[in-house]
PDB file of C-alpha atoms in Angstrom:
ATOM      1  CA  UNK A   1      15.214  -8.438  -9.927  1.00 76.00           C
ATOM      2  CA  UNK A   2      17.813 -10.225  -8.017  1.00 88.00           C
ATOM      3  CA  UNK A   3      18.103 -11.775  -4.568  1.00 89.00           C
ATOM      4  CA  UNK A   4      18.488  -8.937  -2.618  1.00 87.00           C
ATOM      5  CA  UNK A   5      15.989  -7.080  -4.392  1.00 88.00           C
ATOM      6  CA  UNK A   6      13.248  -9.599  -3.306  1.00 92.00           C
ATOM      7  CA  UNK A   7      14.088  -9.548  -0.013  1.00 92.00           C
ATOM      8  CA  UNK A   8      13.270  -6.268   0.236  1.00 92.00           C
ATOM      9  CA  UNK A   9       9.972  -6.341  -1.132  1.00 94.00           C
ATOM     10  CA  UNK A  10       9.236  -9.017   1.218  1.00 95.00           C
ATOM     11  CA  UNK A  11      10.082  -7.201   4.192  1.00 95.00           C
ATOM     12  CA  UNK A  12       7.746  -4.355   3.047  1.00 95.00           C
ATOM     13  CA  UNK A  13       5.040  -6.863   2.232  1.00 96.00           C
ATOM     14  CA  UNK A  14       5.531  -8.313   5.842  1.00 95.00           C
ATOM     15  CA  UNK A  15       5.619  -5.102   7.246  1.00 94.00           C
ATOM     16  CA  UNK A  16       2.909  -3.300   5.810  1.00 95.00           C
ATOM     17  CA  UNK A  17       0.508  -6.495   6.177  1.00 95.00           C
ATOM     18  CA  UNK A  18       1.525  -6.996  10.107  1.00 92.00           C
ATOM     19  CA  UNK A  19       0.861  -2.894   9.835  1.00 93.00           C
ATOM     20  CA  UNK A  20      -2.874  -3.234   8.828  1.00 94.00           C
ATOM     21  CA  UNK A  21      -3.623  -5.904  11.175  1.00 91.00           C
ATOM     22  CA  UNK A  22      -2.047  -4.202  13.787  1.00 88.00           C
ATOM     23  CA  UNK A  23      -4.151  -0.994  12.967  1.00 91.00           C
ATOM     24  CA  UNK A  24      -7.550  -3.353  13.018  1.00 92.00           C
ATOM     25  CA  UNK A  25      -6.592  -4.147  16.364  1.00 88.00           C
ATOM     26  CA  UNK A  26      -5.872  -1.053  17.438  1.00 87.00           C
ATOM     27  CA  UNK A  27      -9.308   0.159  16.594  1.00 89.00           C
ATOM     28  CA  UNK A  28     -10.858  -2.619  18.230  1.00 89.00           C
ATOM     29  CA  UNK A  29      -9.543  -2.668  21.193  1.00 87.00           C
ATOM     30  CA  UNK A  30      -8.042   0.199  22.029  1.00 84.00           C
ATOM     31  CA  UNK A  31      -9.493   3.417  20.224  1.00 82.00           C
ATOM     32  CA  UNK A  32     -13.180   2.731  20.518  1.00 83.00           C
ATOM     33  CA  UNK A  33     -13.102   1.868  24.471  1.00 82.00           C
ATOM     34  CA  UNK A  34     -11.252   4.816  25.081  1.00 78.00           C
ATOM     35  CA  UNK A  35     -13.223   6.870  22.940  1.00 74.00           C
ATOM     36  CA  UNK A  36     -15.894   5.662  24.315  1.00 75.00           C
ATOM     37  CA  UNK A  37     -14.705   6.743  27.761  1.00 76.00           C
ATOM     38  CA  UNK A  38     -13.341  10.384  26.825  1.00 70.00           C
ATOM     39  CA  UNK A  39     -17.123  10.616  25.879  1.00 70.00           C
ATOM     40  CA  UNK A  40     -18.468   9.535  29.275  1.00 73.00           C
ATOM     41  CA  UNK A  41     -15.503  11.524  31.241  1.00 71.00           C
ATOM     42  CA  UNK A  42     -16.637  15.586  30.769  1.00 71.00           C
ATOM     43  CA  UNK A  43     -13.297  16.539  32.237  1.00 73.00           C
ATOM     44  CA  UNK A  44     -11.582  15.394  29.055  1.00 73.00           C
ATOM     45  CA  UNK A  45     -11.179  17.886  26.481  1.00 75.00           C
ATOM     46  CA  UNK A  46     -12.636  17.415  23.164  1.00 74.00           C
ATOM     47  CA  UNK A  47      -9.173  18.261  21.300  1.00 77.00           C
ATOM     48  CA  UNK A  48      -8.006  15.165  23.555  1.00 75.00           C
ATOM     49  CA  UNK A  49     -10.415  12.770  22.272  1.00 75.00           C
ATOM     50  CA  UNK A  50      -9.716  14.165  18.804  1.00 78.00           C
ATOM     51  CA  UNK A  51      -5.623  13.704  19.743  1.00 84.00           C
ATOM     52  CA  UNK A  52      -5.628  10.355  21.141  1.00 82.00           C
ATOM     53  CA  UNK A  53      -6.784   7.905  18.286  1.00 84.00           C
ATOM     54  CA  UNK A  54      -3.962   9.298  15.824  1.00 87.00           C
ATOM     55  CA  UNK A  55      -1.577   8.697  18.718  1.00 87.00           C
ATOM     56  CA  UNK A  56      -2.560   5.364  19.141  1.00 85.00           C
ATOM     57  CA  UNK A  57      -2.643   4.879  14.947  1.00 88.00           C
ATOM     58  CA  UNK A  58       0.725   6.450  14.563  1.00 91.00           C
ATOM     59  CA  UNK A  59       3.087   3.431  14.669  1.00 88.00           C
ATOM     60  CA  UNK A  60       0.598   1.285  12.154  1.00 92.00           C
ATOM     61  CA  UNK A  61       0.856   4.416   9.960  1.00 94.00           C
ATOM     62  CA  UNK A  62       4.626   4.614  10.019  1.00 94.00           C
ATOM     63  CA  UNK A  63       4.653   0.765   9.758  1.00 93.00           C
ATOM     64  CA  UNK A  64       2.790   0.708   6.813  1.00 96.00           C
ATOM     65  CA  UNK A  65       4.354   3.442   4.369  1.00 96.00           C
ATOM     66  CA  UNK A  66       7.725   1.704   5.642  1.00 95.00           C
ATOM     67  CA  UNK A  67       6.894  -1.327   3.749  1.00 95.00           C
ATOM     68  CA  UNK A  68       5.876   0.614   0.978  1.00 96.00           C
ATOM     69  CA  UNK A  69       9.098   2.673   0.857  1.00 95.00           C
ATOM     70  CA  UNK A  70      10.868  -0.773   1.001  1.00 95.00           C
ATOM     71  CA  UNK A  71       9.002  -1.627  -2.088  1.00 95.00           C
ATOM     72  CA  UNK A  72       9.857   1.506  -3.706  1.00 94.00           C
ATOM     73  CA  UNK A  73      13.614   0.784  -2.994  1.00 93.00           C
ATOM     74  CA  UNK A  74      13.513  -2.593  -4.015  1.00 91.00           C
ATOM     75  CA  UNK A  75      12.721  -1.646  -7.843  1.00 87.00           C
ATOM     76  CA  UNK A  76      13.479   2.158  -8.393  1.00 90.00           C
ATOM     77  CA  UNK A  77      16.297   3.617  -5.788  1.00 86.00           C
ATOM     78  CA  UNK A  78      19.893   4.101  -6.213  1.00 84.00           C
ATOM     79  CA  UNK A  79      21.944   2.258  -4.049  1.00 85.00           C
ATOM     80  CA  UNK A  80      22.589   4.952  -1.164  1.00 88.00           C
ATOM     81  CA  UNK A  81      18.773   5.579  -1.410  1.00 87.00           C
ATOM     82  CA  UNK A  82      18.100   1.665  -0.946  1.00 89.00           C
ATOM     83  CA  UNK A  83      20.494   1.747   2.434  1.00 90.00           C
ATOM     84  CA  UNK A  84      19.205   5.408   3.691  1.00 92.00           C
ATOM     85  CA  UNK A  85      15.321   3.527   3.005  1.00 92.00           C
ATOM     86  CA  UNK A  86      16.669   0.755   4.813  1.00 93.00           C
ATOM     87  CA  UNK A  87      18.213   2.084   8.110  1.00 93.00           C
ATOM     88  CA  UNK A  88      15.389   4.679   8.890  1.00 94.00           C
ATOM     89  CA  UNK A  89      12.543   1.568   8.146  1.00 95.00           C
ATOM     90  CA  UNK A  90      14.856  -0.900   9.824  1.00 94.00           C
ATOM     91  CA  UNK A  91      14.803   1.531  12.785  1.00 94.00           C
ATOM     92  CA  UNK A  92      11.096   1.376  12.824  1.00 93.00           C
ATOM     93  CA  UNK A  93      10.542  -2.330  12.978  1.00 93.00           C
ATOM     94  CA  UNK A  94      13.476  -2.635  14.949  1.00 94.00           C
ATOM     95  CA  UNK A  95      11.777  -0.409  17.689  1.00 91.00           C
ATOM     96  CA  UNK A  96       8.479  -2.270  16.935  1.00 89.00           C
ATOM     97  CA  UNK A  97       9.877  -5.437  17.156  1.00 91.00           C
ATOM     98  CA  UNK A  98      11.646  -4.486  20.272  1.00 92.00           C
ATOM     99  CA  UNK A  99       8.613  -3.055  22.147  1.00 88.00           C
ATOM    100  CA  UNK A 100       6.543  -5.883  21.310  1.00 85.00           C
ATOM    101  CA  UNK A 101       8.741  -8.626  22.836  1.00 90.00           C
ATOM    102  CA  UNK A 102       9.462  -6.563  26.223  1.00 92.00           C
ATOM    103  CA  UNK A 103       5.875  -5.586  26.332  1.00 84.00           C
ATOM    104  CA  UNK A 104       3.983  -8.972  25.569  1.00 84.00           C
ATOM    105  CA  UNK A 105       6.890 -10.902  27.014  1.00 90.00           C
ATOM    106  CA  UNK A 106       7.377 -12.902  23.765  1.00 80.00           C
ATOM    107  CA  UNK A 107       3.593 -13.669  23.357  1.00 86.00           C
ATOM    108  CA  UNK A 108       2.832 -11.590  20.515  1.00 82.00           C
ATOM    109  CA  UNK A 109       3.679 -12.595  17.074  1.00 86.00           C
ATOM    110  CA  UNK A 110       4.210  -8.817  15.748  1.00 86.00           C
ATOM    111  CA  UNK A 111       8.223  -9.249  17.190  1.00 88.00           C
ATOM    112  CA  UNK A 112       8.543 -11.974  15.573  1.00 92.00           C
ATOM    113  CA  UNK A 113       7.198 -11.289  12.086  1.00 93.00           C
ATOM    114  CA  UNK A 114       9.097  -7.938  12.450  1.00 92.00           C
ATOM    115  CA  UNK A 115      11.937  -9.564  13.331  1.00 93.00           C
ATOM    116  CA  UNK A 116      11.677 -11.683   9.864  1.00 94.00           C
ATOM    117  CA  UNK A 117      11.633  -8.462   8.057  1.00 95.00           C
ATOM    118  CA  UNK A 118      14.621  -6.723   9.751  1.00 94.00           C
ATOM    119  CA  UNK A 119      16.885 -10.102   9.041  1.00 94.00           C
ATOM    120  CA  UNK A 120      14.932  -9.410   4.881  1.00 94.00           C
ATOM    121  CA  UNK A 121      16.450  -5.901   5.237  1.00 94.00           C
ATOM    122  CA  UNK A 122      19.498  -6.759   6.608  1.00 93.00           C
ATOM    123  CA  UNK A 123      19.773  -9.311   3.637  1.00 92.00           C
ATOM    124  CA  UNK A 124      19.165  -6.990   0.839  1.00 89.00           C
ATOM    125  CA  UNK A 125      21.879  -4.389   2.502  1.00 82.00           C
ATOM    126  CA  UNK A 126      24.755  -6.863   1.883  1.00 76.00           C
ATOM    127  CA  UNK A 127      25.910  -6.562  -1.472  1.00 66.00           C
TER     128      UNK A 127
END
């Protein structure tokens, strides 16, 4: 396993760690209080308060099998396979990472961490 190999690994370690602990949060404080009011509200359909916690869990999903498909890459992918696996997770963080430090204004450490693993990525690309 050489440099670049590692580097990828670690960004799918950081990302699919930073994915679970964003999806802990989101459950926390986000899915049960509005579940919790869908319940109370009758004017909310029930396919809504079905609908709205996998909405809410969908970017800690993607974030997390990114990192694993960055693993993947990292030991058993040809070398277009590695870049394609690359761009489309690099994408993701890159939009996570993104949204994160316009939405928190900085003060959330998901942009940063995310950040980390796109400069990993962009590391293991150059070859």
């Amino acid at each position: 396993m050489n440099w670049q190999d590692t580097a990828l690994v670690l960004a799918g370690i950081i990302g699919s760690v930073v994915a679970v602990i964003h999806g802990v949060l989101v459950q926390r404080y986000m899915v049960r209080p509005v579940g919790t009011f869908l319940q109370a509200e009758k004017r909310v359909a029930a396919s809504t308060g079905r609908l709205v916690p996998l909405l809410l869990h969908f970017s800690t999903v993607s974030w997390f099998a990114g990192g694993l498909a960055l693993i993947a890459a990292a030991g058993w992918f040809g070398s277009e396979a590695r870049l394609s696996t690359s761009l489309l997770v690099g994408g993701l963080y890159l939009y996570g990472a993104l949204g994160n430090l316009w939405g928190t204004r900085g003060r959330h450490p998901g942009w940063m961490l995310y950040t980390v693993a796109l400069a990993l990525i962009a590391f293991s690309a150059v070859r």
